[in-house]
Coordinates of C-alpha atoms and ligand atoms in Angstrom, one line a residue:
M1 CA 14.5 35.7 40.3
E2 CA 13.2 38.3 42.7
Q3 CA 13.4 36.9 46.3
S4 CA 10.3 38.6 46.7
D5 CA 8.1 36.2 44.1
A6 CA 8.9 33.8 46.9
Q7 CA 5.7 33.0 48.6
T8 CA 6.0 30.5 51.8
V9 CA 2.5 29.1 51.6
A10 CA 1.2 29.3 55.5
R11 CA -2.2 29.0 56.7
R12 CA -2.9 31.0 59.6
S13 CA -2.7 27.9 62.8
S14 CA -5.6 28.2 65.6
S15 CA -3.1 29.8 68.0
S16 CA -1.0 32.9 67.0
G17 CA 1.4 33.7 64.0
F18 CA 1.3 31.2 61.1
A19 CA 2.2 27.6 61.0
L20 CA 4.8 27.0 58.5
F21 CA 4.4 22.8 58.6
Q22 CA 0.7 22.2 56.6
R23 CA -0.9 19.0 56.7
P24 CA -1.3 17.4 53.1
N25 CA -4.7 17.3 53.1
E26 CA -5.0 21.4 54.2
S27 CA -3.9 21.1 50.6
L28 CA -2.4 24.2 48.3
A29 CA -5.8 23.6 46.3
T30 CA -7.1 25.9 49.3
S31 CA -4.4 28.3 49.7
Q32 CA -4.0 32.0 48.1
R33 CA -2.0 31.0 44.7
S34 CA -0.3 33.5 42.5
G35 CA -1.4 34.3 39.5
D36 CA 0.9 34.6 36.7
A37 CA 3.9 32.4 35.3
T38 CA 7.3 33.4 36.2
H39 CA 9.9 34.2 33.4
R40 CA 14.0 34.4 35.0
Q41 CA 16.9 35.3 33.4
G42 CA 19.5 32.3 33.4
G43 CA 17.1 30.9 35.9
L44 CA 13.4 29.1 34.7
A45 CA 12.5 28.7 31.5
E46 CA 9.7 30.9 29.6
P47 CA 6.5 28.7 29.5
R48 CA 6.2 27.5 26.2
Q49 CA 3.6 25.4 24.6
I50 CA 3.6 21.7 24.7
A51 CA 1.3 18.8 24.3
N52 CA -1.0 17.7 27.4
V53 CA -0.1 21.0 29.1
A54 CA -3.6 20.9 30.9
R55 CA -2.6 18.2 33.3
R56 CA -0.6 19.2 36.1
L57 CA 2.9 18.3 36.9
V58 CA 3.7 16.5 39.8
V59 CA 7.6 16.0 40.2
I60 CA 9.7 13.6 42.9
S61 CA 13.0 13.5 43.9
N62 CA 15.1 12.8 46.6
R63 CA 16.2 16.5 47.0
L64 CA 14.4 19.6 45.8
G65 CA 16.4 22.3 43.4
N66 CA 16.8 26.0 44.9
I67 CA 13.7 27.3 42.2
R68 CA 14.9 30.8 44.0
D69 CA 18.4 30.5 43.0
L70 CA 19.4 28.0 40.1
S71 CA 22.8 29.5 39.0
Q72 CA 24.2 26.7 40.2
A73 CA 21.7 24.2 39.3
G74 CA 22.9 21.2 37.6
G75 CA 20.9 19.2 34.8
L76 CA 18.2 17.4 37.0
A77 CA 17.2 20.8 39.1
V78 CA 17.0 22.8 35.5
G79 CA 15.5 20.4 33.4
V80 CA 13.0 19.6 36.4
A81 CA 11.9 23.1 37.3
D82 CA 11.8 24.3 33.5
A83 CA 9.2 21.7 32.9
L84 CA 6.9 22.9 36.1
A85 CA 7.4 26.3 34.9
E86 CA 6.5 25.3 31.6
R87 CA 3.0 24.2 32.7
G88 CA 2.6 24.7 36.7
G89 CA 3.0 22.1 39.5
L90 CA 4.1 20.8 42.3
W91 CA 7.9 18.9 43.5
L92 CA 7.8 16.9 46.6
G93 CA 11.3 16.4 47.7
A94 CA 13.1 15.9 51.2
S95 CA 13.8 18.5 53.7
D96 CA 17.1 19.9 54.5
E97 CA 15.4 20.2 57.8
H98 CA 15.0 16.8 59.5
Q99 CA 12.6 15.7 62.7
D100 CA 15.2 15.0 65.8
S101 CA 12.7 13.1 68.3
V102 CA 10.5 9.6 67.2
A103 CA 9.0 10.0 64.3
S104 CA 5.5 11.9 63.4
D105 CA 3.1 9.3 61.3
Q106 CA 1.8 12.5 59.9
P107 CA 3.3 14.2 57.1
L108 CA 5.3 17.3 57.8
I109 CA 6.1 19.5 54.9
R110 CA 6.9 22.9 54.3
L111 CA 5.3 24.5 51.3
E112 CA 6.4 27.3 49.0
R113 CA 5.5 29.3 45.7
L114 CA 7.2 30.5 43.3
G115 CA 4.8 32.1 40.4
R116 CA 3.9 29.0 39.1
I117 CA 6.2 26.2 41.0
E118 CA 4.5 25.1 44.4
T119 CA 7.6 22.8 46.0
A120 CA 7.0 20.4 49.1
A121 CA 9.7 20.0 51.2
L122 CA 9.0 17.0 53.4
I123 CA 10.9 16.6 56.8
L124 CA 12.0 13.3 57.5
P125 CA 13.4 11.5 60.6
R126 CA 16.9 12.3 60.7
E127 CA 18.2 8.8 62.0
E128 CA 15.4 6.6 59.3
Y129 CA 16.7 9.6 56.8
S130 CA 20.6 8.7 57.1
L131 CA 19.8 4.9 56.8
Y132 CA 17.7 5.2 53.6
Y133 CA 20.0 8.1 52.2
N134 CA 23.7 7.1 53.0
G135 CA 22.8 3.6 53.7
Y136 CA 20.3 1.8 51.1
A137 CA 20.5 4.4 48.2
N138 CA 24.1 5.5 48.6
S139 CA 25.7 2.1 50.3
T140 CA 23.8 -0.6 48.1
L141 CA 22.0 0.7 45.1
W142 CA 24.5 3.1 43.9
P143 CA 27.1 1.0 43.9
L144 CA 25.3 -1.9 42.7
F145 CA 24.0 -0.3 39.4
H146 CA 27.3 1.3 38.5
Y147 CA 28.8 -2.6 38.5
R148 CA 30.1 -2.2 41.8
L149 CA 29.5 -5.5 43.6
D150 CA 32.5 -5.3 45.6
L151 CA 31.4 -2.1 47.4
V152 CA 27.8 -3.3 48.1
N153 CA 27.2 -3.1 51.8
H154 CA 23.9 -4.6 52.4
R155 CA 21.8 -4.6 55.8
A156 CA 18.4 -5.4 56.6
E157 CA 18.1 -1.9 58.6
F158 CA 18.8 0.2 55.3
L159 CA 16.5 -1.3 53.8
D160 CA 13.7 -1.3 55.9
A161 CA 14.6 2.6 56.4
Y162 CA 14.4 3.0 52.5
R163 CA 10.8 1.3 52.4
Q164 CA 9.6 3.3 55.4
I165 CA 11.0 6.5 54.0
N166 CA 9.4 5.6 50.7
A167 CA 6.4 5.2 52.6
R168 CA 6.0 8.3 54.3
F169 CA 6.9 9.6 50.6
A170 CA 3.9 8.4 49.2
K171 CA 1.5 9.1 52.0
A172 CA 2.8 12.6 52.0
L173 CA 1.9 12.8 47.9
A174 CA -1.2 10.9 48.2
G175 CA -2.7 13.9 50.1
L176 CA -1.1 17.0 47.4
L177 CA -2.5 15.6 44.7
S178 CA -5.0 17.3 43.0
G179 CA -6.9 14.5 41.2
N180 CA -6.5 11.8 39.2
D181 CA -5.6 13.7 35.9
D182 CA -2.1 14.9 37.5
L183 CA 1.0 13.6 35.9
I184 CA 3.6 12.2 38.5
W185 CA 6.9 12.0 37.2
I186 CA 9.7 10.0 39.9
H187 CA 13.1 10.7 39.8
D188 CA 15.9 8.2 40.5
Y189 CA 17.1 5.3 41.8
H190 CA 16.1 6.9 45.5
L191 CA 12.7 6.6 45.1
I192 CA 12.0 3.7 43.3
P193 CA 9.1 1.4 45.3
L194 CA 7.2 5.0 45.5
G195 CA 4.8 4.1 42.5
A196 CA 4.0 1.0 44.1
E197 CA 3.7 3.0 47.5
L198 CA 1.3 5.2 45.9
R199 CA -0.7 2.2 44.1
R200 CA -1.1 1.0 47.8
L201 CA -2.6 4.1 48.5
G202 CA -5.4 3.7 45.7
I203 CA -3.8 6.4 43.7
R204 CA -4.5 5.5 39.9
N205 CA -3.1 8.7 38.2
R206 CA -0.8 7.9 35.3
I207 CA 3.1 7.7 37.1
G208 CA 6.5 7.4 35.1
F209 CA 10.1 6.9 36.8
F210 CA 13.5 8.1 35.2
L211 CA 16.2 6.6 36.2
H212 CA 19.0 8.7 36.0
I213 CA 22.0 6.1 36.3
P214 CA 22.8 3.3 34.7
F215 CA 20.9 -0.4 34.7
P216 CA 23.1 -3.4 35.7
P217 CA 22.9 -6.8 33.7
P218 CA 20.4 -9.4 35.0
D219 CA 24.0 -11.1 36.2
L220 CA 24.9 -8.1 38.5
F221 CA 21.0 -6.9 39.2
A222 CA 20.6 -10.5 40.6
A223 CA 23.3 -10.0 43.1
T224 CA 21.4 -8.0 45.7
P225 CA 18.7 -9.9 47.7
D226 CA 15.7 -7.5 46.9
H227 CA 16.2 -7.6 43.5
E228 CA 13.0 -9.3 42.6
E229 CA 11.2 -7.1 44.8
L230 CA 12.4 -3.6 43.2
I231 CA 11.4 -5.4 39.7
G232 CA 8.2 -5.3 40.7
D233 CA 8.4 -2.1 42.1
L234 CA 9.3 -0.9 38.6
L235 CA 6.5 -2.4 37.1
Q236 CA 3.9 -0.5 38.9
Y237 CA 4.8 2.7 36.7
D238 CA 3.4 3.2 33.2
V239 CA 6.5 4.1 32.0
V240 CA 10.2 3.1 33.1
G241 CA 12.6 5.7 31.2
F242 CA 16.4 4.9 31.2
Q243 CA 19.7 7.2 30.0
T244 CA 20.6 4.9 27.2
E245 CA 19.6 1.5 25.1
T246 CA 21.8 -0.6 27.1
D247 CA 20.1 -0.1 30.2
V248 CA 16.8 -0.1 28.7
A249 CA 18.1 -3.7 27.4
N250 CA 19.5 -4.5 30.9
F251 CA 15.8 -3.9 32.7
R252 CA 14.0 -5.6 30.0
R253 CA 16.6 -9.0 30.9
S254 CA 16.1 -8.7 34.4
V255 CA 12.5 -8.7 34.2
Q256 CA 12.3 -11.2 32.3
A257 CA 14.6 -13.3 34.2
T258 CA 12.5 -12.4 37.3
N259 CA 8.7 -13.1 36.2
S260 CA 8.7 -13.9 32.7
T261 CA 7.4 -10.8 32.1
T262 CA 8.2 -9.8 28.3
F263 CA 8.2 -6.6 26.2
D264 CA 6.7 -6.2 23.0
T265 CA 8.8 -4.1 20.0
N266 CA 7.6 -1.2 21.2
G267 CA 8.9 -1.6 24.9
A268 CA 5.5 -2.5 26.2
A269 CA 4.9 -5.4 28.6
E270 CA 1.5 -6.3 30.3
A271 CA 1.9 -5.9 34.4
N272 CA -0.6 -5.6 37.2
G273 CA -3.9 -5.0 34.5
R274 CA -1.5 -2.1 33.2
T275 CA 1.0 -1.1 30.4
V276 CA 4.3 -0.7 31.2
L277 CA 6.2 1.1 28.8
S278 CA 10.3 0.5 29.1
K279 CA 11.8 3.7 27.0
C280 CA 15.8 5.3 26.3
F281 CA 15.1 8.8 27.3
P282 CA 18.8 10.9 27.0
I283 CA 18.9 13.4 29.5
G284 CA 20.5 16.5 28.0
I285 CA 21.7 19.9 28.5
D286 CA 20.5 23.5 27.5
V287 CA 23.0 24.1 25.2
D288 CA 23.0 27.4 24.0
S289 CA 22.5 29.0 27.7
F290 CA 25.6 27.1 28.8
S291 CA 27.3 28.1 25.8
R292 CA 26.6 31.9 26.6
M293 CA 27.9 31.5 30.3
A294 CA 31.1 30.3 29.0
N295 CA 31.7 32.7 26.8
D296 CA 30.8 35.4 29.1
A297 CA 34.3 33.9 31.5
A298 CA 35.1 35.8 34.2
E299 CA 38.0 38.3 33.7
D300 CA 40.7 35.4 36.3
V301 CA 39.4 32.7 34.0
Q302 CA 40.4 35.2 30.8
I303 CA 43.6 36.1 32.8
D304 CA 44.3 32.6 33.6
S305 CA 43.4 31.0 29.8
M306 CA 45.8 34.3 28.3
R307 CA 48.9 33.6 30.7
R308 CA 48.7 29.6 29.4
Q309 CA 48.8 30.9 25.9
I310 CA 51.6 33.2 26.3
L311 CA 53.7 30.2 28.3
G312 CA 52.2 27.8 25.3
L313 CA 50.5 25.6 27.7
K314 CA 47.9 23.6 27.2
Q315 CA 44.9 22.9 29.4
I316 CA 43.4 19.5 30.2
I317 CA 40.2 19.3 32.2
G318 CA 38.2 17.2 34.7
V319 CA 34.8 18.1 36.2
D320 CA 32.9 15.7 38.5
R321 CA 31.7 14.9 41.8
L322 CA 34.2 12.9 44.2
D323 CA 32.6 9.7 43.2
Y324 CA 34.2 6.5 42.7
S325 CA 32.1 5.6 39.8
K326 CA 34.3 8.8 37.7
G327 CA 37.2 7.1 37.2
L328 CA 40.0 9.5 38.9
P329 CA 42.6 7.5 40.1
G330 CA 42.5 6.0 36.7
R331 CA 42.6 9.7 34.8
M332 CA 45.1 11.0 37.0
Q333 CA 47.3 7.6 36.2
A334 CA 46.6 8.2 32.4
F335 CA 48.0 11.9 33.0
A336 CA 51.6 10.2 34.6
R337 CA 51.4 7.8 31.8
L338 CA 50.9 10.7 29.2
L339 CA 54.5 12.4 30.6
E340 CA 56.4 9.3 30.1
R341 CA 55.1 7.9 26.9
H342 CA 54.5 11.3 25.4
P343 CA 57.6 13.2 27.1
E344 CA 57.3 16.0 24.5
Q345 CA 54.1 17.4 26.7
E346 CA 56.2 17.6 29.6
R347 CA 55.9 21.9 30.6
A348 CA 54.0 21.3 27.2
A349 CA 50.4 20.4 29.2
T350 CA 48.7 21.2 32.7
Y351 CA 45.9 19.1 34.1
L352 CA 42.8 20.7 35.9
Q353 CA 40.8 18.2 38.0
I354 CA 37.8 19.8 40.0
A355 CA 36.4 17.7 42.1
S356 CA 33.3 18.7 44.2
P357 CA 32.6 17.1 47.7
T358 CA 30.0 14.5 47.7
R359 CA 28.2 11.8 50.3
E360 CA 31.5 12.2 52.8
E361 CA 29.3 10.2 55.4
V362 CA 29.5 6.9 53.0
S363 CA 33.0 5.3 53.5
A364 CA 34.0 4.3 50.1
Y365 CA 34.2 8.3 49.3
A366 CA 36.8 8.9 52.1
D367 CA 38.4 5.7 51.0
I368 CA 38.3 7.6 47.2
R369 CA 39.2 10.9 48.3
S370 CA 43.0 9.8 49.7
Q371 CA 43.4 7.2 46.9
L372 CA 42.9 11.0 44.6
E373 CA 45.2 13.2 46.6
A374 CA 48.2 10.7 46.9
T375 CA 48.4 10.2 43.1
A376 CA 48.4 13.9 42.3
G377 CA 50.8 14.6 45.4
A378 CA 53.1 11.8 43.7
V379 CA 53.0 13.1 40.5
N380 CA 53.2 16.2 41.2
G381 CA 56.1 15.2 43.3
K382 CA 57.9 13.6 40.6
Y383 CA 57.3 16.3 37.7
A384 CA 56.7 19.5 39.1
D385 CA 59.4 22.4 38.4
L386 CA 59.4 26.3 39.8
A387 CA 57.7 26.9 36.2
W388 CA 55.2 24.4 36.0
T389 CA 52.4 22.3 38.5
P390 CA 51.0 19.1 36.1
I391 CA 47.9 18.6 38.3
R392 CA 45.9 21.5 39.7
Y393 CA 43.6 19.5 41.9
I394 CA 40.9 21.6 43.4
H395 CA 38.0 19.6 46.1
R396 CA 35.6 22.5 46.2
A397 CA 32.8 23.2 44.5
V398 CA 33.2 25.8 42.1
A399 CA 30.4 28.6 40.9
R400 CA 28.6 27.2 37.2
S401 CA 29.3 30.0 35.3
R402 CA 33.0 30.1 36.5
L403 CA 33.0 26.4 35.6
A404 CA 31.5 26.8 32.2
G405 CA 34.6 29.2 31.7
L406 CA 37.3 27.0 32.9
L407 CA 35.9 23.9 30.3
R408 CA 36.3 27.1 27.0
A409 CA 39.6 27.3 28.3
S410 CA 40.6 24.0 28.4
Q411 CA 41.7 22.3 24.9
V412 CA 40.9 18.9 26.3
G413 CA 37.7 17.8 28.4
L414 CA 38.5 14.5 29.7
V415 CA 35.2 12.4 30.9
T416 CA 36.4 9.0 31.8
P417 CA 34.4 7.5 34.8
L418 CA 34.2 4.1 35.0
R419 CA 30.3 3.7 34.5
D420 CA 27.9 6.4 34.3
G421 CA 24.1 6.8 33.8
M422 CA 25.0 9.7 30.9
N423 CA 27.5 12.1 31.8
L424 CA 26.4 15.8 31.4
V425 CA 29.5 17.3 32.1
A426 CA 30.9 15.6 29.0
K427 CA 28.1 17.8 27.1
E428 CA 28.4 20.9 28.9
Y429 CA 31.8 20.9 27.4
I430 CA 30.8 20.5 23.8
A431 CA 28.5 23.5 24.4
A432 CA 31.4 25.3 26.1
Q433 CA 33.8 25.4 23.1
D434 CA 34.2 28.1 20.8
P435 CA 33.2 26.7 17.5
A436 CA 36.1 28.3 15.6
D437 CA 38.6 26.9 18.0
P438 CA 37.2 24.4 19.8
G439 CA 38.9 21.5 21.8
V440 CA 38.1 17.9 22.2
L441 CA 36.2 15.4 23.9
V442 CA 38.3 12.2 25.5
L443 CA 35.0 10.0 26.8
S444 CA 35.0 6.8 28.5
R445 CA 32.8 4.4 26.5
F446 CA 30.8 3.6 29.8
A447 CA 29.5 6.7 30.4
G448 CA 26.1 6.9 29.0
A449 CA 26.9 10.1 26.8
A450 CA 29.7 7.6 24.9
E451 CA 26.4 6.2 22.8
E452 CA 25.4 10.0 21.4
L453 CA 28.8 11.6 21.0
A454 CA 30.6 9.1 18.7
E455 CA 32.8 12.0 17.0
S456 CA 34.7 12.4 20.8
L457 CA 37.4 10.2 21.1
I458 CA 36.5 6.8 22.9
V459 CA 38.3 5.2 25.4
N460 CA 38.2 2.0 27.8
P461 CA 39.2 4.3 31.1
Y462 CA 40.4 0.5 32.3
A463 CA 42.9 1.1 30.0
V464 CA 45.3 2.9 31.3
D465 CA 48.0 3.5 28.5
E466 CA 45.1 3.8 26.1
V467 CA 43.8 7.2 27.5
A468 CA 47.2 8.6 27.7
D469 CA 48.0 8.0 24.0
A470 CA 44.1 9.3 23.3
I471 CA 45.2 12.8 25.3
A472 CA 47.9 13.3 23.1
K473 CA 46.3 12.4 19.9
A474 CA 43.5 15.6 21.3
L475 CA 46.7 17.8 22.3
V476 CA 48.0 17.5 19.0
M477 CA 44.7 17.2 17.0
P478 CA 44.5 19.8 13.8
L479 CA 42.2 22.6 13.7
D480 CA 39.8 20.9 10.8
E481 CA 39.7 18.2 12.4
R482 CA 38.5 19.3 15.8
I483 CA 35.9 21.8 14.0
A484 CA 34.6 18.6 12.1
R485 CA 34.2 16.7 15.1
H486 CA 32.7 19.3 17.2
G487 CA 30.6 20.8 15.1
A488 CA 29.0 17.1 14.3
L489 CA 28.6 16.8 18.1
V490 CA 27.0 20.2 18.7
K491 CA 24.3 19.0 16.3
R492 CA 24.2 15.5 19.1
I493 CA 23.2 17.8 21.8
K494 CA 21.1 20.4 20.5
R495 CA 18.9 18.1 19.1
N496 CA 18.9 15.6 22.1
D497 CA 18.7 18.6 24.8
A498 CA 17.3 19.1 27.7
A499 CA 13.9 20.6 26.3
E500 CA 13.8 17.2 23.9
W501 CA 14.8 15.4 27.1
R502 CA 10.9 16.2 29.2
R503 CA 9.3 16.8 26.0
A504 CA 9.8 13.0 25.2
F505 CA 9.1 11.9 28.8
L506 CA 6.6 13.9 29.8
A507 CA 4.5 13.3 26.3
A508 CA 5.1 8.9 26.9
L509 CA 3.8 9.8 30.5
A510 CA 0.9 11.3 29.0
G511 CA -0.2 8.4 26.8
E512 CA 0.8 10.6 23.9
G513 CA 4.1 9.0 23.1
Ligands
LIG601 C1 23.7 11.6 38.1 C2 24.1 10.6 36.8 C3 23.6 12.0 35.2 C4 29.9 19.3 39.1 N1 30.9 20.0 39.6 C5 30.4 20.9 40.1 C6 29.3 21.3 39.4 N2 29.0 20.0 38.9 C7 28.4 20.0 38.0 C8 28.4 19.6 36.6 C9 27.2 18.8 35.6 C10 26.6 17.8 37.2 O1 27.5 18.6 38.4 C11 26.9 16.9 37.4 O2 26.2 15.6 36.5 P1 26.8 14.8 36.0 O3 26.0 14.4 34.9 O4 28.0 14.7 35.1 O5 27.0 13.6 37.5 P2 25.8 13.1 38.3 O6 25.9 14.2 39.5 O7 26.7 11.7 38.9 O8 24.7 12.7 38.0 C12 24.9 11.0 35.3 C13 23.0 13.0 35.7 O9 22.6 12.8 36.9 C14 21.4 13.7 35.0 O10 21.0 12.6 34.8 O11 23.8 12.6 34.3 O12 25.7 9.9 34.7 O13 25.3 9.7 37.8 O14 26.4 19.4 35.5 O15 29.1 20.7 36.0 N3 28.6 22.2 39.0 C15 29.0 23.3 39.8 N4 30.0 23.5 40.8 C16 30.9 22.4 40.7 O16 32.3 22.3 40.9 N5 28.5 24.7 40.1

């Protein structure tokens, strides 16, 4: 994307120069706008005709994607940016910049425009943001929604900051809306109360919420003292979207248990004088563009792959944020069990784990890191020799194009989370394969993706020997079986791709779905 396309929306301040900060009511509508849609190669999608394009789309997520360079971006950022590019619209998220001093009550926003997309970065008080993000979002809700009550840290100041930050988002957004017709699409667990805060400010627009992570069963959900408020918040939306049918069912049961509201066979319920639709919208990827990226692998990835071919070494790969929900220590143990139970795989298979750093301020994440380093060290210490390193463990983010090449060069994809909303790596692994000689996906039954990807080898990640045996089966699977399984999986990920995900959600949000 050309840098020069970008335009910082700034209004001349009363003194000299440009004020980068803009109060929302000095609105974008009065700022100079650039005309045409922006096209990109490997970046934003070209605008396409879709239903209900007349209504402006307003997206809110905790973090803004970098719309000037989506080459590193994953599913959510690309999916959202493409939806905005198709119809034009606004994306509001928290800025990386923070206010240090006492919080201002007026929203501070940095506005930018690139083609038809406008971004609004909300500058939030540092301490309050940390209590909201590291605190309630990632120390309370994330473990709770991933069924990890043992890791939930519940503190009153986390919840206060969470509600306060959501109220700040609402105030900022209210000033940026261009009317009742804007379609508002809110993303993920950081912003559950945002719809209710907007309603409190008198916003009557259609508002949709999509949860990217699982929704827990009622007995677990009820363990948070705030569960009734959270259900009340979710019932303020017009559409509440989930990744899987399991999540939808869990949500509906919690609603019923909390306030006796029932859903009809279409998933609709009456609440607060409005119809709330709850439905499953499985997120997908842009299959063709990921396949292309995998096919154009970097030279050193190809050389590494050729070297392994010569040595007769097969590669097993895992790619995850270093998060305790992803089941990484168990996965390494399963690889160690593979070597014990299937000794013919010694020096015949190597396991590459890319575990990108994430949320390092939260203590549970430091624990998982040391646990993983210890396991990798123990397995390598026991088995490695001069010619063979059983586990290669990379604790760094890897460029997306390189990642695609590495997935293609691996004969087994290991995706074994203990619980996951969807898991896009599973879909990326399938998209990356050579259809004439594809690898095999070993997939946890507790990843949302397992609802769609039945032709992978489905495993229970808690059953270490079962995972080890599935890896062994994948390593020796005959070509015709690999091709048949891969062909079926590709069909599925193409049917439920990123474009279909946003089309279906936006149709429901516009009241057409
Ligand atoms: C949440 C939900 C749901 C990973 N390491 C690197 C890297 N990645 C990319 C992957 C993939 C993305 O990040 C991760 O997506 P996942 O879906 O696997 O998981 P979460 O981050 O937990 O996402 C999840 C998702 O939201 C979408 O709704 O599927 O269930 O938890 O695209 O490839 N990308 C680069 N370097 C890395 O080192 N460039």
